[in-house]
Amino acid sequence: MKHIGPYCRNMAFKGCWLKEKVTIDLNFPNVPYYMDGSIKLTQSIAIMRYLARKHGLVATDEIEIIRQDLLEQQLTDIRLEFFGLLRSEDYNTERVEYIAKTLPQRLDSLSRFLGTRQWFTGNHINYVDFMAYEFIDWFRVFSPETVDKYQNLIQMLTRFESLPTIKTYMELPEFITWPLLPPQFQWGFKK
């Protein structure tokens, strides 16, 4: 993945990016962006899908493809809803209701959808499992007592973290567990 040029490290990011993005040959200049030869992408899910196809981390039959597509969209909705909570001016009050009502509903649906499968689309991991891991892990930090009620989700998190390359990555000194989100959110940046 191509990173912002070195001069951006010395300027305020937003001002620097606004100057640099018009010089990059992208259809929709934005960060993150990815360049691989003639492939030039923005939008994190588009980048993730491209890399998943390139590395065989996609569903392979129609049933798995349907499950993959369905889960991707459900996770997108869950993320948008959660980010709405984290941007709320009445965050402290809404957080209590979210943990009591909304989060259990979202986790119930994910738990039912996973069922007894190893991964959300079947027995082979794919990119939506990476997305699901990230969100469920956020919820595990946000409300551990809620997530702990879903043993199949906990087992999926453990399976994911036990994958050799993931385990090696998580053991690196560069691996960070916090912050999870940028500072504009009510949770996930400041402890």
Coordinates of N, CA, C and O in Angstrom, one line a residue:
M1 N 0.8 -1.2 0.0 CA 0.0 0.0 0.0 C 0.9 1.2 0.0 O 1.8 1.3 0.8
K2 N 0.6 2.2 -0.9 CA 1.4 3.4 -0.9 C 0.9 4.3 0.2 O -0.2 4.4 0.5
H3 N 1.9 4.9 0.8 CA 1.6 5.8 1.9 C 1.8 7.3 1.5 O 2.4 7.6 0.5
I4 N 1.2 8.2 2.3 CA 1.3 9.6 2.0 C 2.8 9.9 2.0 O 3.6 9.4 2.8
G5 N 3.2 10.8 1.1 CA 4.6 11.2 1.0 C 5.2 11.8 2.2 O 4.5 12.2 3.1
P6 N 6.5 11.8 2.3 CA 7.2 12.2 3.5 C 6.9 13.7 3.9 O 6.9 14.0 5.1
Y7 N 6.6 14.6 3.0 CA 6.4 15.9 3.4 C 5.1 16.1 4.2 O 5.0 17.0 5.0
C8 N 4.2 15.1 4.1 CA 3.0 15.2 4.9 C 3.3 14.9 6.4 O 2.5 15.3 7.2
R9 N 4.3 14.3 6.7 CA 4.6 14.0 8.1 C 5.0 15.3 8.8 O 4.9 15.4 10.1
N10 N 5.4 16.3 8.1 CA 5.8 17.5 8.7 C 4.7 18.6 8.7 O 4.9 19.7 9.2
M11 N 3.6 18.3 8.1 CA 2.5 19.3 8.1 C 1.3 18.7 8.8 O 1.2 17.5 9.0
A12 N 0.3 19.5 9.0 CA -1.0 19.0 9.5 C -1.5 18.1 8.5 O -1.6 18.4 7.3
F13 N -1.9 16.9 8.9 CA -2.3 15.9 7.9 C -3.4 16.3 6.9 O -3.3 16.2 5.7
K14 N -4.5 16.9 7.5 CA -5.6 17.3 6.6 C -5.2 18.3 5.5 O -5.4 18.1 4.3
G15 N -4.4 19.3 5.9 CA -4.0 20.3 4.9 C -3.0 19.7 3.9 O -3.1 19.9 2.7
C16 N -2.2 18.8 4.4 CA -1.2 18.1 3.5 C -1.9 17.2 2.5 O -1.7 17.2 1.3
W17 N -2.9 16.4 3.1 CA -3.6 15.5 2.2 C -4.4 16.2 1.2 O -4.5 15.8 0.0
L18 N -5.0 17.3 1.5 CA -5.8 18.1 0.5 C -4.9 18.5 -0.6 O -5.4 18.6 -1.8
K19 N -3.7 18.9 -0.4 CA -2.7 19.3 -1.4 C -2.3 18.1 -2.2 O -2.1 18.1 -3.4
E20 N -2.0 17.0 -1.5 CA -1.4 15.8 -2.2 C -2.4 15.0 -3.0 O -2.2 14.5 -4.1
K21 N -3.7 14.9 -2.5 CA -4.7 14.0 -3.2 C -5.0 14.4 -4.6 O -5.3 13.5 -5.4
V22 N -4.9 15.7 -5.0 CA -5.2 16.1 -6.3 C -4.0 15.7 -7.3 O -4.2 15.7 -8.5
T23 N -2.9 15.3 -6.7 CA -1.7 14.9 -7.6 C -1.7 13.4 -7.8 O -0.9 13.0 -8.6
I24 N -2.6 12.7 -7.2 CA -2.5 11.2 -7.3 C -3.6 10.8 -8.3 O -4.7 11.3 -8.2
D25 N -3.3 9.9 -9.2 CA -4.2 9.4 -10.2 C -5.1 8.3 -9.6 O -4.9 7.1 -9.7
L26 N -6.2 8.8 -8.9 CA -7.2 7.9 -8.3 C -8.6 8.4 -8.8 O -8.8 9.6 -8.9
N27 N -9.5 7.4 -9.0 CA -10.8 7.8 -9.3 C -11.5 8.6 -8.3 O -12.2 9.6 -8.6
F28 N -11.4 8.2 -7.0 CA -12.0 8.9 -5.9 C -10.9 9.1 -4.8 O -10.8 8.3 -3.9
P29 N -10.1 10.1 -5.0 CA -8.9 10.3 -4.0 C -9.4 10.3 -2.6 O -10.3 11.1 -2.2
N30 N -8.8 9.5 -1.8 CA -9.2 9.3 -0.4 C -8.1 8.5 0.3 O -7.3 7.9 -0.4
V31 N -8.1 8.4 1.6 CA -7.3 7.5 2.3 C -8.2 6.5 3.0 O -9.3 6.9 3.5
P32 N -7.9 5.3 3.1 CA -6.6 4.7 2.6 C -6.7 4.5 1.1 O -7.8 4.5 0.5
Y33 N -5.5 4.5 0.4 CA -5.5 4.1 -1.0 C -4.4 3.0 -1.2 O -3.6 2.8 -0.3
Y34 N -4.6 2.3 -2.3 CA -3.8 1.1 -2.6 C -3.4 1.2 -4.0 O -4.3 1.4 -4.9
M35 N -2.1 1.0 -4.3 CA -1.7 0.9 -5.7 C -0.9 -0.4 -5.9 O 0.0 -0.6 -5.1
D36 N -1.2 -1.1 -6.9 CA -0.6 -2.4 -7.3 C -0.5 -2.4 -8.8 O -1.4 -2.9 -9.5
G37 N 0.6 -1.9 -9.3 CA 0.8 -1.8 -10.8 C -0.3 -0.8 -11.3 O -0.4 0.3 -10.9
S38 N -1.1 -1.3 -12.2 CA -2.1 -0.5 -12.8 C -3.4 -0.4 -11.9 O -4.3 0.4 -12.2
I39 N -3.4 -1.2 -10.9 CA -4.6 -1.2 -9.9 C -4.4 0.0 -9.0 O -3.4 0.1 -8.3
K40 N -5.4 0.9 -9.0 CA -5.4 2.0 -8.1 C -6.7 2.1 -7.4 O -7.7 2.4 -8.1
L41 N -6.8 1.9 -6.1 CA -8.0 1.8 -5.4 C -8.0 2.7 -4.2 O -7.0 3.0 -3.6
T42 N -9.2 3.2 -3.9 CA -9.6 3.8 -2.6 C -10.8 3.0 -2.1 O -11.3 2.2 -2.7
Q43 N -11.2 3.4 -0.9 CA -12.3 2.8 -0.2 C -11.8 1.5 0.5 O -11.4 0.5 -0.2
S44 N -11.9 1.4 1.8 CA -11.3 0.3 2.5 C -11.9 -1.0 2.1 O -11.2 -2.1 2.0
I45 N -13.2 -1.1 1.9 CA -13.8 -2.4 1.6 C -13.5 -2.8 0.2 O -13.2 -4.0 -0.1
A46 N -13.4 -1.9 -0.8 CA -12.9 -2.2 -2.1 C -11.5 -2.7 -2.1 O -11.2 -3.7 -2.8
I47 N -10.6 -2.1 -1.3 CA -9.3 -2.6 -1.2 C -9.3 -4.0 -0.5 O -8.6 -4.9 -1.0
M48 N -10.1 -4.2 0.5 CA -10.1 -5.5 1.2 C -10.6 -6.6 0.2 O -10.1 -7.7 0.2
R49 N -11.6 -6.3 -0.6 CA -12.2 -7.3 -1.5 C -11.1 -7.6 -2.6 O -10.9 -8.8 -2.9
Y50 N -10.4 -6.6 -3.1 CA -9.4 -6.9 -4.1 C -8.3 -7.8 -3.5 O -7.9 -8.8 -4.1
L51 N -7.8 -7.4 -2.3 CA -6.8 -8.3 -1.7 C -7.3 -9.7 -1.4 O -6.5 -10.6 -1.5
A52 N -8.5 -9.8 -1.0 CA -9.1 -11.1 -0.7 C -9.2 -11.9 -1.9 O -8.8 -13.1 -1.9
R53 N -9.6 -11.4 -3.0 CA -9.6 -12.1 -4.3 C -8.2 -12.5 -4.7 O -8.0 -13.7 -5.1
K54 N -7.3 -11.6 -4.6 CA -5.9 -11.9 -5.0 C -5.3 -13.0 -4.1 O -4.4 -13.7 -4.6
H55 N -5.7 -13.1 -2.9 CA -5.1 -14.1 -2.0 C -6.0 -15.3 -1.6 O -5.7 -16.0 -0.7
G56 N -7.1 -15.4 -2.4 CA -7.9 -16.6 -2.1 C -8.7 -16.5 -0.8 O -9.0 -17.6 -0.3
L57 N -9.0 -15.4 -0.4 CA -9.8 -15.2 0.9 C -11.3 -14.8 0.6 O -11.8 -13.9 1.2
V58 N -11.9 -15.5 -0.4 CA -13.3 -15.2 -0.8 C -14.0 -16.5 -0.8 O -13.5 -17.6 -1.0
A59 N -15.3 -16.4 -0.7 CA -16.2 -17.6 -0.8 C -16.0 -18.2 -2.2 O -15.7 -17.5 -3.2
T60 N -16.3 -19.5 -2.3 CA -16.0 -20.2 -3.5 C -17.3 -20.9 -4.1 O -17.2 -21.3 -5.3
D61 N -18.4 -21.0 -3.4 CA -19.6 -21.5 -4.0 C -20.7 -20.5 -3.7 O -20.6 -19.6 -2.9
E62 N -21.8 -20.8 -4.4 CA -22.9 -19.8 -4.3 C -23.5 -19.6 -2.9 O -23.7 -18.5 -2.5
I63 N -23.6 -20.6 -2.2 CA -24.1 -20.5 -0.8 C -23.1 -19.7 0.0 O -23.5 -18.8 0.8
E64 N -21.8 -20.0 -0.1 CA -20.8 -19.2 0.7 C -20.8 -17.7 0.2 O -20.7 -16.8 1.0
I65 N -21.0 -17.5 -1.1 CA -21.0 -16.1 -1.6 C -22.2 -15.4 -1.1 O -22.0 -14.2 -0.7
I66 N -23.3 -16.0 -1.0 CA -24.5 -15.3 -0.5 C -24.2 -15.0 1.0 O -24.5 -13.9 1.4
R67 N -23.7 -15.9 1.8 CA -23.4 -15.7 3.2 C -22.4 -14.5 3.3 O -22.5 -13.7 4.2
Q68 N -21.4 -14.6 2.5 CA -20.3 -13.5 2.5 C -20.9 -12.2 2.2 O -20.6 -11.2 3.0
D69 N -21.7 -12.0 1.2 CA -22.3 -10.8 0.8 C -23.2 -10.3 1.9 O -23.2 -9.1 2.3
L70 N -24.1 -11.2 2.4 CA -25.0 -10.8 3.5 C -24.3 -10.3 4.7 O -24.6 -9.3 5.3
L71 N -23.3 -11.1 5.2 CA -22.5 -10.7 6.4 C -21.8 -9.4 6.2 O -21.8 -8.5 7.1
E72 N -21.2 -9.2 5.0 CA -20.5 -7.9 4.8 C -21.4 -6.7 5.0 O -21.1 -5.8 5.6
Q73 N -22.6 -6.8 4.4 CA -23.6 -5.7 4.5 C -24.1 -5.6 6.0 O -24.3 -4.5 6.4
Q74 N -24.3 -6.7 6.6 CA -24.8 -6.6 8.0 C -23.7 -6.0 8.9 O -24.0 -5.2 9.8
L75 N -22.5 -6.4 8.7 CA -21.4 -5.8 9.5 C -21.2 -4.3 9.2 O -20.9 -3.5 10.1
T76 N -21.5 -3.9 7.9 CA -21.4 -2.5 7.6 C -22.5 -1.7 8.4 O -22.3 -0.6 8.9
D77 N -23.7 -2.3 8.4 CA -24.8 -1.7 9.2 C -24.5 -1.6 10.7 O -24.7 -0.5 11.3
I78 N -23.9 -2.7 11.2 CA -23.5 -2.7 12.6 C -22.5 -1.6 12.9 O -22.6 -0.9 13.9
R79 N -21.5 -1.5 12.0 CA -20.5 -0.5 12.2 C -21.0 0.9 12.2 O -20.7 1.8 13.0
L80 N -21.9 1.2 11.2 CA -22.5 2.6 11.1 C -23.3 2.9 12.3 O -23.3 4.0 12.8
E81 N -24.1 1.9 12.8 CA -24.9 2.1 14.0 C -24.0 2.4 15.2 O -24.3 3.3 16.0
F82 N -23.0 1.6 15.4 CA -22.1 1.8 16.5 C -21.4 3.1 16.4 O -21.2 3.8 17.4
F83 N -20.9 3.5 15.2 CA -20.3 4.8 15.1 C -21.2 5.9 15.4 O -20.8 7.0 15.9
G84 N -22.5 5.8 15.0 CA -23.5 6.8 15.4 C -23.6 6.9 16.9 O -23.7 8.1 17.4
L85 N -23.6 5.8 17.6 CA -23.6 5.9 19.1 C -22.3 6.6 19.6 O -22.4 7.5 20.4
L86 N -21.2 6.3 19.0 CA -19.9 6.9 19.5 C -19.8 8.4 19.1 O -18.9 9.0 19.7
R87 N -20.6 8.9 18.3 CA -20.6 10.3 17.9 C -21.7 11.1 18.6 O -21.8 12.3 18.5
S88 N -22.6 10.4 19.3 CA -23.7 11.0 20.0 C -23.3 12.0 21.0 O -22.4 11.7 21.8
E89 N -24.1 13.1 21.1 CA -23.9 14.1 22.1 C -24.4 13.5 23.5 O -23.9 14.0 24.5
D90 N -25.3 12.6 23.4 CA -25.8 12.0 24.6 C -25.2 10.6 24.8 O -25.9 9.6 25.2
Y91 N -24.0 10.4 24.5 CA -23.3 9.1 24.5 C -23.5 8.3 25.8 O -23.8 7.1 25.8
N92 N -23.2 9.0 26.9 CA -23.3 8.2 28.2 C -24.6 7.6 28.5 O -24.7 6.4 28.9
T93 N -25.7 8.3 28.2 CA -27.0 7.7 28.3 C -27.3 6.6 27.3 O -27.8 5.5 27.6
E94 N -27.0 6.9 26.0 CA -27.3 6.0 24.9 C -26.4 4.7 25.0 O -26.8 3.7 24.6
R95 N -25.2 4.8 25.6 CA -24.3 3.7 25.8 C -25.0 2.6 26.6 O -25.0 1.4 26.3
V96 N -25.6 3.1 27.7 CA -26.3 2.1 28.6 C -27.4 1.4 27.9 O -27.5 0.1 28.0
E97 N -28.2 2.1 27.1 CA -29.3 1.4 26.4 C -28.7 0.5 25.3 O -29.2 -0.6 25.0
Y98 N -27.7 1.0 24.6 CA -27.0 0.2 23.5 C -26.5 -1.2 24.1 O -26.8 -2.2 23.5
I99 N -25.9 -1.1 25.2 CA -25.4 -2.4 25.9 C -26.5 -3.3 26.3 O -26.4 -4.5 26.2
A100 N -27.6 -2.6 26.8 CA -28.7 -3.4 27.4 C -29.5 -4.0 26.3 O -30.0 -5.2 26.4
K101 N -29.7 -3.3 25.2 CA -30.7 -3.8 24.2 C -30.1 -4.1 22.8 O -30.2 -5.1 22.2
T102 N -29.4 -3.1 22.2 CA -29.0 -3.2 20.8 C -27.8 -4.2 20.7 O -27.9 -5.0 19.8
L103 N -26.8 -4.1 21.5 CA -25.7 -5.0 21.4 C -26.0 -6.4 21.5 O -25.6 -7.3 20.6
P104 N -26.9 -6.8 22.5 CA -27.3 -8.2 22.5 C -28.0 -8.7 21.2 O -27.8 -9.8 20.8
Q105 N -28.8 -7.8 20.7 CA -29.5 -8.2 19.4 C -28.6 -8.4 18.3 O -28.7 -9.4 17.5
R106 N -27.6 -7.5 18.2 CA -26.6 -7.7 17.1 C -25.7 -8.9 17.3 O -25.5 -9.7 16.4
L107 N -25.3 -9.2 18.5 CA -24.5 -10.4 18.8 C -25.4 -11.6 18.7 O -24.8 -12.7 18.2
D108 N -26.6 -11.6 19.1 CA -27.5 -12.8 18.9 C -27.6 -13.1 17.4 O -27.4 -14.3 17.0
S109 N -27.8 -12.1 16.5 CA -27.9 -12.4 15.1 C -26.6 -12.9 14.5 O -26.6 -13.9 13.7
L110 N -25.4 -12.4 15.0 CA -24.1 -12.9 14.5 C -23.9 -14.3 15.0 O -23.4 -15.1 14.3
S111 N -24.2 -14.5 16.2 CA -24.1 -15.9 16.8 C -24.9 -16.9 16.1 O -24.4 -18.0 15.8
R112 N -26.2 -16.6 15.8 CA -27.0 -17.5 15.0 C -26.4 -17.7 13.6 O -26.4 -18.9 13.1
F113 N -26.0 -16.7 13.0 CA -25.5 -16.8 11.6 C -24.2 -17.6 11.6 O -24.0 -18.5 10.7
L114 N -23.3 -17.5 12.6 CA -22.1 -18.3 12.7 C -22.5 -19.8 13.0 O -22.0 -20.7 12.4
G115 N -23.4 -19.9 13.9 CA -23.8 -21.3 14.3 C -22.7 -22.1 14.8 O -21.9 -21.7 15.6
T116 N -22.5 -23.3 14.2 CA -21.4 -24.2 14.6 C -20.3 -24.2 13.6 O -19.4 -25.0 13.7
R117 N -20.4 -23.3 12.6 CA -19.3 -23.2 11.6 C -18.1 -22.7 12.2 O -18.1 -22.0 13.2
Q118 N -16.9 -23.0 11.6 CA -15.7 -22.5 12.0 C -15.6 -21.0 11.7 O -15.1 -20.2 12.5
W119 N -16.0 -20.7 10.5 CA -16.0 -19.3 10.0 C -17.4 -18.9 9.5 O -18.2 -19.8 9.2
F120 N -17.6 -17.7 9.3 CA -19.0 -17.2 8.9 C -19.5 -17.8 7.6 O -20.7 -17.9 7.5
T121 N -18.7 -18.1 6.7 CA -19.2 -18.7 5.4 C -19.0 -20.2 5.3 O -19.5 -20.8 4.4
G122 N -18.4 -20.8 6.3 CA -18.2 -22.2 6.3 C -16.9 -22.6 7.0 O -16.6 -22.1 8.0
N123 N -16.1 -23.5 6.4 CA -14.9 -24.0 7.0 C -13.6 -23.3 6.5 O -12.6 -23.7 7.0
H124 N -13.8 -22.3 5.7 CA -12.6 -21.6 5.2 C -12.7 -20.1 5.5 O -13.8 -19.5 5.2
I125 N -11.7 -19.6 6.1 CA -11.7 -18.1 6.5 C -11.7 -17.3 5.2 O -11.2 -17.7 4.2
N126 N -12.5 -16.2 5.3 CA -12.4 -15.2 4.2 C -12.5 -13.8 4.7 O -12.5 -13.6 6.0
Y127 N -12.5 -12.8 3.9 CA -12.3 -11.4 4.3 C -13.4 -11.0 5.3 O -13.2 -10.1 6.1
V128 N -14.6 -11.5 5.2 CA -15.7 -11.1 6.1 C -15.4 -11.5 7.5 O -15.9 -10.9 8.5
D129 N -14.6 -12.6 7.6 CA -14.2 -13.1 9.0 C -13.3 -12.0 9.6 O -13.3 -11.8 10.8
F130 N -12.5 -11.4 8.8 CA -11.6 -10.4 9.3 C -12.4 -9.2 9.8 O -12.1 -8.6 10.8
M131 N -13.4 -8.8 9.0 CA -14.3 -7.7 9.4 C -15.0 -8.1 10.7 O -15.1 -7.2 11.6
A132 N -15.6 -9.3 10.7 CA -16.3 -9.7 11.9 C -15.4 -9.7 13.1 O -15.8 -9.3 14.2
Y133 N -14.2 -10.2 12.9 CA -13.3 -10.3 14.1 C -13.1 -8.8 14.6 O -13.2 -8.6 15.8
E134 N -12.8 -7.9 13.7 CA -12.6 -6.5 14.2 C -13.7 -6.0 15.0 O -13.5 -5.5 16.1
F135 N -14.9 -6.1 14.5 CA -16.1 -5.5 15.2 C -16.4 -6.3 16.5 O -16.7 -5.6 17.5
I136 N -16.4 -7.6 16.5 CA -16.6 -8.4 17.7 C -15.6 -8.1 18.7 O -15.8 -8.0 19.9
D137 N -14.3 -7.9 18.3 CA -13.2 -7.6 19.2 C -13.5 -6.2 19.8 O -13.2 -6.0 21.0
W138 N -13.9 -5.3 19.0 CA -14.2 -3.9 19.6 C -15.3 -4.1 20.7 O -15.2 -3.5 21.8
F139 N -16.3 -4.9 20.4 CA -17.4 -5.1 21.4 C -16.9 -5.8 22.6 O -17.4 -5.6 23.7
R140 N -15.9 -6.7 22.4 CA -15.3 -7.4 23.6 C -14.7 -6.4 24.5 O -14.7 -6.6 25.7
V141 N -14.1 -5.4 24.0 CA -13.4 -4.4 24.8 C -14.5 -3.4 25.3 O -14.5 -3.0 26.5
F142 N -15.5 -3.1 24.5 CA -16.6 -2.1 24.9 C -17.5 -2.7 26.0 O -17.8 -2.0 26.9
S143 N -17.8 -4.0 25.9 CA -18.7 -4.6 26.9 C -18.4 -6.1 27.0 O -19.1 -6.9 26.5
P144 N -17.3 -6.4 27.7 CA -16.8 -7.8 27.7 C -17.9 -8.7 28.3 O -18.0 -9.9 27.8
E145 N -18.6 -8.3 29.3 CA -19.7 -9.1 29.9 C -20.8 -9.5 28.9 O -21.4 -10.6 29.0
T146 N -21.0 -8.7 27.9 CA -22.0 -9.0 26.9 C -21.5 -10.0 25.9 O -22.1 -11.0 25.6
V147 N -20.3 -9.7 25.4 CA -19.7 -10.6 24.4 C -19.4 -12.0 25.0 O -19.6 -13.0 24.3
D148 N -19.1 -12.1 26.3 CA -18.7 -13.4 26.9 C -19.9 -14.3 26.9 O -19.7 -15.5 27.1
K149 N -21.1 -13.9 26.7 CA -22.3 -14.7 26.7 C -22.4 -15.5 25.4 O -23.3 -16.4 25.3
Y150 N -21.6 -15.2 24.4 CA -21.7 -15.9 23.1 C -20.5 -16.7 22.9 O -19.5 -16.3 22.3
Q151 N -20.5 -18.0 23.3 CA -19.4 -18.9 23.3 C -18.9 -19.1 21.8 O -17.7 -19.2 21.6
N152 N -19.8 -19.2 20.9 CA -19.3 -19.5 19.5 C -18.6 -18.3 19.0 O -17.6 -18.5 18.2
L153 N -19.0 -17.1 19.3 CA -18.2 -15.9 18.9 C -16.9 -15.8 19.6 O -15.9 -15.5 18.9
I154 N -16.8 -16.1 20.9 CA -15.6 -16.2 21.6 C -14.6 -17.2 21.0 O -13.4 -17.0 20.8
Q155 N -15.2 -18.4 20.6 CA -14.4 -19.4 20.0 C -13.8 -19.0 18.6 O -12.7 -19.3 18.2
M156 N -14.7 -18.2 17.9 CA -14.2 -17.7 16.6 C -13.1 -16.7 16.8 O -12.1 -16.7 16.0
L157 N -13.2 -15.8 17.8 CA -12.2 -14.9 18.1 C -10.9 -15.6 18.4 O -9.8 -15.2 17.9
T158 N -11.0 -16.6 19.2 CA -9.8 -17.4 19.6 C -9.2 -18.1 18.4 O -7.9 -18.1 18.2
R159 N -10.0 -18.7 17.5 CA -9.5 -19.3 16.3 C -8.8 -18.3 15.4 O -7.7 -18.6 14.9
F160 N -9.3 -17.2 15.3 CA -8.7 -16.1 14.5 C -7.4 -15.7 15.0 O -6.4 -15.7 14.3
E161 N -7.3 -15.5 16.3 CA -6.1 -15.1 17.0 C -5.0 -16.2 17.0 O -3.9 -15.9 17.2
S162 N -5.5 -17.4 16.8 CA -4.6 -18.6 16.8 C -4.0 -18.9 15.4 O -3.1 -19.7 15.3
L163 N -4.5 -18.2 14.4 CA -3.9 -18.4 13.0 C -2.5 -18.0 13.1 O -2.1 -17.0 13.7
P164 N -1.6 -18.8 12.6 CA -0.1 -18.6 12.7 C 0.3 -17.2 12.4 O 1.0 -16.5 13.1
T165 N -0.1 -16.6 11.2 CA 0.3 -15.3 10.8 C -0.3 -14.2 11.7 O 0.4 -13.2 12.0
I166 N -1.5 -14.4 12.1 CA -2.2 -13.4 13.0 C -1.5 -13.5 14.4 O -1.2 -12.5 15.0
K167 N -1.3 -14.7 14.9 CA -0.6 -14.8 16.2 C 0.8 -14.2 16.2 O 1.1 -13.4 17.1
T168 N 1.6 -14.4 15.1 CA 2.9 -13.8 15.0 C 2.8 -12.3 15.0 O 3.5 -11.6 15.7
Y169 N 1.8 -11.8 14.2 CA 1.6 -10.3 14.1 C 1.2 -9.8 15.5 O 1.8 -8.7 15.9
M170 N 0.3 -10.4 16.2 CA -0.1 -9.9 17.5 C 1.0 -9.9 18.5 O 0.9 -9.2 19.5
E171 N 2.0 -10.7 18.3 CA 3.1 -10.8 19.3 C 4.2 -9.8 19.0 O 5.1 -9.6 19.8
L172 N 4.1 -9.1 17.9 CA 5.2 -8.1 17.5 C 5.1 -6.9 18.4 O 4.0 -6.5 18.8
P173 N 6.2 -6.2 18.7 CA 6.1 -5.0 19.5 C 5.3 -3.9 18.8 O 4.8 -3.0 19.5
E174 N 5.3 -3.9 17.5 CA 4.5 -2.9 16.8 C 3.0 -3.0 16.9 O 2.3 -2.1 16.5
F175 N 2.6 -4.2 17.3 CA 1.1 -4.5 17.4 C 0.6 -3.6 18.5 O 1.1 -3.6 19.6
I176 N -0.5 -2.9 18.2 CA -1.1 -2.0 19.3 C -2.5 -2.5 19.5 O -3.2 -2.9 18.6
T177 N -2.9 -2.4 20.8 CA -4.3 -2.8 21.2 C -5.1 -1.6 21.4 O -6.3 -1.7 21.6
W178 N -4.5 -0.4 21.5 CA -5.2 0.8 21.8 C -4.4 2.0 21.2 O -3.2 1.9 21.3
P179 N -5.0 2.9 20.6 CA -6.4 3.2 20.5 C -7.0 2.3 19.4 O -6.3 1.9 18.5
L180 N -8.3 2.2 19.4 CA -9.1 1.4 18.4 C -9.6 2.3 17.3 O -9.8 1.9 16.2
L181 N -10.0 3.5 17.7 CA -10.7 4.4 16.8 C -10.0 5.8 16.9 O -9.3 6.1 17.8
P182 N -10.4 6.7 16.0 CA -9.8 8.1 16.0 C -10.4 8.9 17.1 O -11.4 8.5 17.7
P183 N -9.8 10.1 17.4 CA -10.2 10.8 18.6 C -11.6 11.5 18.5 O -12.1 11.9 19.5
Q184 N -12.2 11.5 17.3 CA -13.5 12.2 17.3 C -14.6 11.3 17.9 O -15.8 11.8 18.1
F185 N -14.3 10.1 18.2 CA -15.3 9.2 18.9 C -15.3 9.3 20.4 O -14.3 9.6 21.0
Q186 N -16.5 9.1 21.0 CA -16.6 9.2 22.4 C -15.9 8.0 23.1 O -15.6 8.1 24.3
W187 N -15.6 6.9 22.4 CA -15.0 5.8 23.0 C -14.0 5.2 21.9 O -14.2 5.4 20.7
G188 N -13.0 4.6 22.4 CA -12.1 3.9 21.5 C -10.8 4.6 21.2 O -9.9 4.1 20.6
F189 N -10.6 5.8 21.8 CA -9.4 6.6 21.7 C -8.8 6.9 23.0 O -7.7 6.4 23.3
K190 N -9.5 7.6 23.9 CA -9.0 7.9 25.2 C -9.4 6.7 26.1 O -10.5 6.2 26.1
K191 N -8.5 6.4 27.0 CA -8.8 5.4 28.0 C -9.5 6.0 29.2 O -9.3 7.1 29.6

